[in-house]
PDB file of C-alpha atoms in Angstrom:
ATOM      1  CA  ILE A 904      84.386-135.398 -44.406  1.00  0.00           C
ATOM      2  CA  GLN A 905      82.025-137.737 -42.273  1.00  0.00           C
ATOM      3  CA  LEU A 906      83.598-138.861 -39.119  1.00  0.00           C
ATOM      4  CA  SER A 907      83.195-142.733 -38.382  1.00  0.00           C
ATOM      5  CA  SER A 908      80.118-143.232 -36.020  1.00  0.00           C
ATOM      6  CA  THR A 909      82.120-145.799 -34.337  1.00  0.00           C
ATOM      7  CA  THR A 910      83.665-144.521 -31.023  1.00  0.00           C
ATOM      8  CA  PRO A 911      86.747-145.546 -29.422  1.00  0.00           C
ATOM      9  CA  ALA A 912      86.974-147.500 -25.844  1.00  0.00           C
ATOM     10  CA  ARG A 913      89.256-146.693 -22.967  1.00  0.00           C
ATOM     11  CA  THR A 914      88.797-148.437 -19.844  1.00  0.00           C
ATOM     12  CA  GLY A 915      88.058-145.655 -16.932  1.00  0.00           C
ATOM     13  CA  TYR A 916      87.327-143.072 -19.705  1.00  0.00           C
ATOM     14  CA  GLN A 917      84.232-141.577 -21.354  1.00  0.00           C
ATOM     15  CA  PHE A 918      84.714-140.677 -25.163  1.00  0.00           C
ATOM     16  CA  LEU A 919      83.741-137.030 -25.675  1.00  0.00           C
ATOM     17  CA  GLY A 920      84.577-136.715 -29.288  1.00  0.00           C
ATOM     18  CA  TRP A 921      87.450-135.272 -31.364  1.00  0.00           C
ATOM     19  CA  SER A 922      89.666-132.237 -31.393  1.00  0.00           C
ATOM     20  CA  THR A 923      92.614-130.658 -33.275  1.00  0.00           C
ATOM     21  CA  SER A 924      94.313-130.224 -30.003  1.00  0.00           C
ATOM     22  CA  SER A 925      96.128-133.406 -28.331  1.00  0.00           C
ATOM     23  CA  THR A 926      95.584-131.342 -24.891  1.00  0.00           C
ATOM     24  CA  ALA A 927      91.915-130.570 -25.423  1.00  0.00           C
ATOM     25  CA  THR A 928      89.202-131.139 -22.641  1.00  0.00           C
ATOM     26  CA  SER A 929      86.253-130.364 -24.515  1.00  0.00           C
ATOM     27  CA  ALA A 930      85.503-131.962 -28.260  1.00  0.00           C
ATOM     28  CA  SER A 931      84.955-129.714 -31.341  1.00  0.00           C
ATOM     29  CA  TYR A 932      83.961-132.663 -33.599  1.00  0.00           C
ATOM     30  CA  GLN A 933      81.638-135.610 -32.954  1.00  0.00           C
ATOM     31  CA  ALA A 934      81.499-139.228 -34.020  1.00  0.00           C
ATOM     32  CA  GLY A 935      79.283-139.472 -37.041  1.00  0.00           C
ATOM     33  CA  SER A 936      78.924-136.013 -37.926  1.00  0.00           C
ATOM     34  CA  SER A 937      80.320-134.232 -41.227  1.00  0.00           C
ATOM     35  CA  TYR A 938      82.261-131.389 -41.313  1.00  0.00           C
ATOM     36  CA  SER A 939      84.417-129.292 -43.727  1.00  0.00           C
ATOM     37  CA  PHE A 940      88.176-128.935 -43.179  1.00  0.00           C
ATOM     38  CA  SER A 941      90.605-126.752 -44.891  1.00  0.00           C
ATOM     39  CA  TYR A 942      92.723-128.126 -47.794  1.00  0.00           C
ATOM     40  CA  GLY A 943      95.564-130.179 -46.352  1.00  0.00           C
ATOM     41  CA  SER A 944      95.947-132.398 -43.596  1.00  0.00           C
ATOM     42  CA  THR A 945      94.081-132.176 -40.328  1.00  0.00           C
ATOM     43  CA  GLN A 946      94.925-134.506 -37.315  1.00  0.00           C
ATOM     44  CA  LEU A 947      91.909-135.106 -34.786  1.00  0.00           C
ATOM     45  CA  TYR A 948      92.817-136.223 -31.526  1.00  0.00           C
ATOM     46  CA  ALA A 949      90.263-138.420 -29.168  1.00  0.00           C
ATOM     47  CA  VAL A 950      89.286-136.235 -26.144  1.00  0.00           C
ATOM     48  CA  TRP A 951      88.520-138.295 -23.018  1.00  0.00           C
ATOM     49  CA  LYS A 952      87.073-137.635 -19.496  1.00  0.00           C
ATOM     50  CA  GLN A 953      88.492-139.786 -16.616  1.00  0.00           C
ATOM     51  CA  LEU A 954      85.662-141.410 -14.945  1.00  0.00           C
ATOM     52  CA  THR A 955      85.608-141.212 -11.232  1.00  0.00           C
ATOM     53  CA  ILE A 956      84.473-143.814  -8.787  1.00  0.00           C
ATOM     54  CA  THR A 957      81.639-142.905  -6.508  1.00  0.00           C
ATOM     55  CA  VAL A 958      80.726-144.428  -3.210  1.00  0.00           C
ATOM     56  CA  SER A 959      77.307-144.301  -1.420  1.00  0.00           C
ATOM     57  CA  GLY A 960      76.005-145.861   1.659  1.00  0.00           C
ATOM     58  CA  THR A 961      75.845-145.027   5.363  1.00  0.00           C
ATOM     59  CA  PRO A 962      77.375-147.142   8.116  1.00  0.00           C
ATOM     60  CA  ASP A 963      76.017-147.981  11.616  1.00  0.00           C
ATOM     61  CA  GLN A 964      77.471-145.043  13.781  1.00  0.00           C
ATOM     62  CA  TYR A 965      78.066-147.668  16.749  1.00  0.00           C
ATOM     63  CA  ALA A 966      79.579-150.843  17.346  1.00  0.00           C
ATOM     64  CA  VAL A 967      79.932-152.973  20.525  1.00  0.00           C
ATOM     65  CA  ALA A 968      82.965-154.039  21.840  1.00  0.00           C
ATOM     66  CA  GLY A 969      83.576-157.846  21.067  1.00  0.00           C
ATOM     67  CA  ASN A 970      80.755-158.000  18.608  1.00  0.00           C
ATOM     68  CA  TYR A 971      81.047-158.345  14.733  1.00  0.00           C
ATOM     69  CA  TRP A 972      80.414-155.082  12.962  1.00  0.00           C
ATOM     70  CA  SER A 973      80.424-154.654   9.027  1.00  0.00           C
ATOM     71  CA  PHE A 974      79.682-151.952   6.338  1.00  0.00           C
ATOM     72  CA  SER A 975      78.899-152.603   2.430  1.00  0.00           C
ATOM     73  CA  PRO A 976      78.908-149.586   0.631  1.00  0.00           C
ATOM     74  CA  SER A 977      77.955-149.341  -3.076  1.00  0.00           C
ATOM     75  CA  ALA A 978      80.559-148.345  -5.437  1.00  0.00           C
ATOM     76  CA  SER A 979      79.970-147.164  -8.990  1.00  0.00           C
ATOM     77  CA  VAL A 980      82.803-149.271 -10.519  1.00  0.00           C
ATOM     78  CA  SER A 981      83.053-153.241  -9.701  1.00  0.00           C
ATOM     79  CA  GLY A 982      86.525-154.860  -8.910  1.00  0.00           C
ATOM     80  CA  CYS A 983      87.686-151.754  -6.897  1.00  0.00           C
ATOM     81  CA  SER A 984      90.272-152.224  -4.119  1.00  0.00           C
ATOM     82  CA  VAL A 985      89.651-150.731  -0.536  1.00  0.00           C
ATOM     83  CA  ALA A 986      92.135-149.376   1.390  1.00  0.00           C
ATOM     84  CA  ILE A 987      91.321-148.892   5.040  1.00  0.00           C
ATOM     85  CA  SER A 988      92.781-146.253   7.725  1.00  0.00           C
ATOM     86  CA  GLY A 989      91.878-145.492  11.226  1.00  0.00           C
ATOM     87  CA  ALA A 990      90.754-148.818  12.605  1.00  0.00           C
ATOM     88  CA  SER A 991      93.100-151.570  13.019  1.00  0.00           C
ATOM     89  CA  TRP A 992      90.488-154.030  13.742  1.00  0.00           C
ATOM     90  CA  LEU A 993      88.917-153.551  10.086  1.00  0.00           C
ATOM     91  CA  SER A 994      89.540-155.474   7.081  1.00  0.00           C
ATOM     92  CA  SER A 995      87.974-155.470   3.608  1.00  0.00           C
ATOM     93  CA  THR A 996      86.602-158.686   1.359  1.00  0.00           C
ATOM     94  CA  GLY A 997      85.519-156.854  -1.928  1.00  0.00           C
ATOM     95  CA  THR A 998      83.898-153.438  -0.873  1.00  0.00           C
ATOM     96  CA  THR A 999      82.511-155.115   2.518  1.00  0.00           C
ATOM     97  CA  VAL A1000      84.323-153.731   5.377  1.00  0.00           C
ATOM     98  CA  SER A1001      84.180-155.555   8.584  1.00  0.00           C
ATOM     99  CA  GLY A1002      85.844-156.626  11.988  1.00  0.00           C
ATOM    100  CA  THR A1003      85.359-157.089  15.548  1.00  0.00           C
ATOM    101  CA  PRO A1004      86.540-154.131  17.746  1.00  0.00           C
ATOM    102  CA  THR A1005      87.946-155.269  21.096  1.00  0.00           C
ATOM    103  CA  GLN A1006      88.327-151.584  22.582  1.00  0.00           C
ATOM    104  CA  THR A1007      85.898-149.063  23.195  1.00  0.00           C
ATOM    105  CA  GLY A1008      86.510-145.594  21.685  1.00  0.00           C
ATOM    106  CA  THR A1009      85.796-143.479  18.892  1.00  0.00           C
ATOM    107  CA  TYR A1010      87.236-144.069  15.345  1.00  0.00           C
ATOM    108  CA  ASP A1011      87.540-141.913  12.334  1.00  0.00           C
ATOM    109  CA  ILE A1012      87.794-144.254   9.540  1.00  0.00           C
ATOM    110  CA  THR A1013      88.609-143.367   5.736  1.00  0.00           C
ATOM    111  CA  LEU A1014      87.817-145.993   3.224  1.00  0.00           C
ATOM    112  CA  THR A1015      89.740-145.354  -0.139  1.00  0.00           C
ATOM    113  CA  PHE A1016      88.385-147.073  -3.172  1.00  0.00           C
ATOM    114  CA  SER A1017      90.487-147.532  -6.457  1.00  0.00           C
ATOM    115  CA  LYS A1018      91.029-149.110  -9.623  1.00  0.00           C
ATOM    116  CA  THR A1019      93.401-148.645 -12.424  1.00  0.00           C
ATOM    117  CA  GLY A1020      92.364-146.025 -14.645  1.00  0.00           C
ATOM    118  CA  TYR A1021      89.902-144.272 -12.583  1.00  0.00           C
ATOM    119  CA  THR A1022      89.983-141.409 -10.389  1.00  0.00           C
ATOM    120  CA  SER A1023      89.904-142.835  -6.495  1.00  0.00           C
ATOM    121  CA  ALA A1024      87.092-142.074  -4.229  1.00  0.00           C
ATOM    122  CA  THR A1025      87.206-141.753  -0.395  1.00  0.00           C
ATOM    123  CA  LYS A1026      84.300-142.650   2.241  1.00  0.00           C
ATOM    124  CA  THR A1027      85.244-140.965   5.452  1.00  0.00           C
ATOM    125  CA  PHE A1028      82.857-141.638   8.847  1.00  0.00           C
ATOM    126  CA  THR A1029      83.195-142.170  12.420  1.00  0.00           C
ATOM    127  CA  VAL A1030      82.221-145.279  14.558  1.00  0.00           C
ATOM    128  CA  THR A1031      81.917-144.974  18.372  1.00  0.00           C
ATOM    129  CA  VAL A1032      82.605-148.625  20.028  1.00  0.00           C
ATOM    130  CA  ILE A1033      80.783-148.840  23.066  1.00  0.00           C
ATOM    131  CA  SER A1034      81.255-151.803  25.832  1.00  0.00           C
ATOM    132  CA  SER A1035      78.525-154.564  26.080  1.00  0.00           C
ATOM    133  CA  LEU A1036      76.052-154.734  28.629  1.00  0.00           C
ATOM    134  CA  GLU A1037      75.075-157.804  30.370  1.00  0.00           C
ATOM    135  CA  PHE A1038      72.341-158.505  32.700  1.00  0.00           C
ATOM    136  CA  THR A1039      73.831-160.162  35.990  1.00  0.00           C
ATOM    137  CA  SER A1040      70.725-160.208  38.263  1.00  0.00           C
ATOM    138  CA  SER A1041      67.175-159.244  38.572  1.00  0.00           C
ATOM    139  CA  PRO A1042      66.158-158.187  41.726  1.00  0.00           C
ATOM    140  CA  SER A1043      62.491-157.664  42.326  1.00  0.00           C
ATOM    141  CA  GLY A1044      62.648-153.906  42.214  1.00  0.00           C
ATOM    142  CA  GLY A1045      64.532-153.562  38.870  1.00  0.00           C
ATOM    143  CA  ALA A1046      67.680-155.136  37.151  1.00  0.00           C
ATOM    144  CA  ILE A1047      71.137-154.341  37.964  1.00  0.00           C
ATOM    145  CA  ILE A1048      73.187-153.907  34.867  1.00  0.00           C
ATOM    146  CA  TYR A1049      76.919-154.030  34.847  1.00  0.00           C
ATOM    147  CA  ALA A1050      79.118-152.823  32.099  1.00  0.00           C
ATOM    148  CA  ILE A1051      82.011-155.367  30.856  1.00  0.00           C
TER     149      ILE A1051
END
């Protein structure tokens, strides 16, 4: 028998081929190929591999209190939702994460990218928020800088 060369499609999955086991993780039969089966009925099951979202990009490690900060990582799958933990001053629009920190400190941030039918991905990083510096006078011998 020759199997159809048309492969089924399933969002978030890669079709690996066919198997006689409904719980198989690898395929024994490929679409479009010919095989011999014993007399009787043989049932074939599609073998699927769930696709995983991958995230890449490196955010700035520092932010300045009172100034806008953003990070736009690349996700391998479009239309992901992004959950943020570790910094209440951040929000997301699409896969861009941004906000204006008001407090200095070190923030351990975790972004979780998810989409129905895909294995989610996390991106964890640290952002240190420092105070802004302002020039307040310029004496002849140099500048006096105050942290505010």
